[in-house]
C-alpha positions as YAML, in Angstrom:
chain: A
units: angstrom
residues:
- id: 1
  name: UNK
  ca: [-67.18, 66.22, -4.46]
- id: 2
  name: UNK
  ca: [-69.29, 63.21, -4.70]
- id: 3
  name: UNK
  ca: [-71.08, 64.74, -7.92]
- id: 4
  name: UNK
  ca: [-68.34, 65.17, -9.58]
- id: 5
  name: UNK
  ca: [-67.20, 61.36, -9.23]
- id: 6
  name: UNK
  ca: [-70.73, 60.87, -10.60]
- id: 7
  name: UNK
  ca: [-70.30, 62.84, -13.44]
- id: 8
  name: UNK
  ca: [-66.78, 61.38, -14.53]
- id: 9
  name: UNK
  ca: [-68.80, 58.21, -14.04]
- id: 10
  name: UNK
  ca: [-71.31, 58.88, -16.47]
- id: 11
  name: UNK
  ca: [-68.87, 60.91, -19.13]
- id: 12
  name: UNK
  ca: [-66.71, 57.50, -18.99]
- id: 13
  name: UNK
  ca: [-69.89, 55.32, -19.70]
- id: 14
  name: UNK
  ca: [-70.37, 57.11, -22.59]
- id: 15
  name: UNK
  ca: [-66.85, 57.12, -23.76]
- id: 16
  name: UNK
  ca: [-67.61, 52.85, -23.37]
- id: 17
  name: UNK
  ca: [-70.99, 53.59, -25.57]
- id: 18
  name: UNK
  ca: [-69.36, 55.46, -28.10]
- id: 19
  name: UNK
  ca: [-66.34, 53.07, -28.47]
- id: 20
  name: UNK
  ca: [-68.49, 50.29, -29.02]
- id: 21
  name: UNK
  ca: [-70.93, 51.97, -31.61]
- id: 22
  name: UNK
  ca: [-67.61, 53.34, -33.28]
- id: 23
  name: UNK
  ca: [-65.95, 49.65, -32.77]
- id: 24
  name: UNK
  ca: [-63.11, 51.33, -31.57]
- id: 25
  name: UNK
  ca: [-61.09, 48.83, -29.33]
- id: 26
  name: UNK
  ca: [-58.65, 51.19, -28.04]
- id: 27
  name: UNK
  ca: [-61.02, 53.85, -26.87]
- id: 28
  name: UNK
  ca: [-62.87, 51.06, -25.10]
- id: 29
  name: UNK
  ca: [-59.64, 49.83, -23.27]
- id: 30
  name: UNK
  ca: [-59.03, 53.33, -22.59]
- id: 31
  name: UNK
  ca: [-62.47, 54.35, -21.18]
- id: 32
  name: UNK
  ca: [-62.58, 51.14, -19.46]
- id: 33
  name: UNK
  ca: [-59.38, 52.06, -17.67]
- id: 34
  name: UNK
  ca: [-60.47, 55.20, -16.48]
- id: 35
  name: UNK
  ca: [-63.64, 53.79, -15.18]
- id: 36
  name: UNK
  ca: [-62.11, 51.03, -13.37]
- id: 37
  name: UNK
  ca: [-60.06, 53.70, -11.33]
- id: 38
  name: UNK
  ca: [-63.25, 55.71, -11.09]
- id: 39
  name: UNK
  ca: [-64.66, 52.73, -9.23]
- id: 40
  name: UNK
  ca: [-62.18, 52.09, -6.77]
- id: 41
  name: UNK
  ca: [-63.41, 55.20, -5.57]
- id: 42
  name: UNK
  ca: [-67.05, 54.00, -5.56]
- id: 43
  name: UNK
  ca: [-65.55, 51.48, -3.42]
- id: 44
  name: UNK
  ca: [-68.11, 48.71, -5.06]
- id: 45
  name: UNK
  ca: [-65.53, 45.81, -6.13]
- id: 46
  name: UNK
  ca: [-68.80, 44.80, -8.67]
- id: 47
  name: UNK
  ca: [-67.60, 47.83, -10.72]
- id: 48
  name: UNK
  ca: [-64.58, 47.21, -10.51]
- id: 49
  name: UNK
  ca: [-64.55, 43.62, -12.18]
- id: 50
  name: UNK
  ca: [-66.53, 44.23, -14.24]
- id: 51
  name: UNK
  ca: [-64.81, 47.39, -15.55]
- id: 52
  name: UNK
  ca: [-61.65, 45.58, -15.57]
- id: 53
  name: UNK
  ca: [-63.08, 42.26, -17.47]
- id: 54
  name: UNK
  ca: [-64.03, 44.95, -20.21]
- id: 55
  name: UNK
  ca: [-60.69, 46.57, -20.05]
- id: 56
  name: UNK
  ca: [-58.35, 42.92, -20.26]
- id: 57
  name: UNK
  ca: [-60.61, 41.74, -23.14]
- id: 58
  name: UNK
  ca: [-61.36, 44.92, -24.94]
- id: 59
  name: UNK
  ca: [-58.87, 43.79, -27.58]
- id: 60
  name: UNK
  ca: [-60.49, 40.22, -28.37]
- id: 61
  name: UNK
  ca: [-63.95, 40.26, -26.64]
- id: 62
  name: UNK
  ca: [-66.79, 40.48, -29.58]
- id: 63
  name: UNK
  ca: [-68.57, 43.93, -29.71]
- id: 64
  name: UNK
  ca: [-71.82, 42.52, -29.32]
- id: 65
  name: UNK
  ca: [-70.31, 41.27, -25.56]
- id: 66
  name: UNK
  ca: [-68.55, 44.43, -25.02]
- id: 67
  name: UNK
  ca: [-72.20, 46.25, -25.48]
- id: 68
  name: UNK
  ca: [-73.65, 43.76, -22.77]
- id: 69
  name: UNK
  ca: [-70.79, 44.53, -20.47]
- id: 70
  name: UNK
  ca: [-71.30, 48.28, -20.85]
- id: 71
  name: UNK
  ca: [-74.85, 47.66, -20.14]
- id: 72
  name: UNK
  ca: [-74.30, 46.00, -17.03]
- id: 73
  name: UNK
  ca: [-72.20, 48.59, -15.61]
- id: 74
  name: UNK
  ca: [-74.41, 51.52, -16.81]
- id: 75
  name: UNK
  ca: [-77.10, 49.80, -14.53]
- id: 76
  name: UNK
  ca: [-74.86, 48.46, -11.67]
- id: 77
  name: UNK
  ca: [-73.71, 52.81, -11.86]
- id: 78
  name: UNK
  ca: [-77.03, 54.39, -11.53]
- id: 79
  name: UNK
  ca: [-76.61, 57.22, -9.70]
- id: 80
  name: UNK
  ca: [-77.78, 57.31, -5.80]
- id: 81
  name: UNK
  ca: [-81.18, 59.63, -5.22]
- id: 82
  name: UNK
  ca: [-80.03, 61.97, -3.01]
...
């Protein structure tokens, strides 16, 4: 159900928040991952990118860059009004 995609959506973005507050790289790479596969299902190829951008450089890219990243794809994920 389409709901449900939204909710792993959102449970993934805060995975992202809570590996970057925690600095946790490998939690990032990991939630990253799992949102990346998430949006293949969105079938928007912005998510995607950008999703796997965070997940190749989660082991080098400065927090402070990962944050902005998970920024972008909280608002590029906004949930559709029904």
């Amino acid at each position: 159900r389409s709901s449900d995609l939204w909710d792993d959506v959102a449970s993934e973005l805060n995975r992202l928040d809570q590996a970057v507050l925690m600095e946790d790289r490998n939690l990032c790479r990991d939630a990253a991952h799992s949102l990346k596969g998430l949006c293949g299902y969105l079938r928007d190829s912005r998510l995607g990118a950008l999703a796997l951008t965070l997940h190749n450089s989660a082991s080098s890219l400065p927090f402070k860059e990962m944050h902005d990243l998970v920024k972008q794809l909280r608002a590029l994920c906004a949930r559709p009004v029904a």
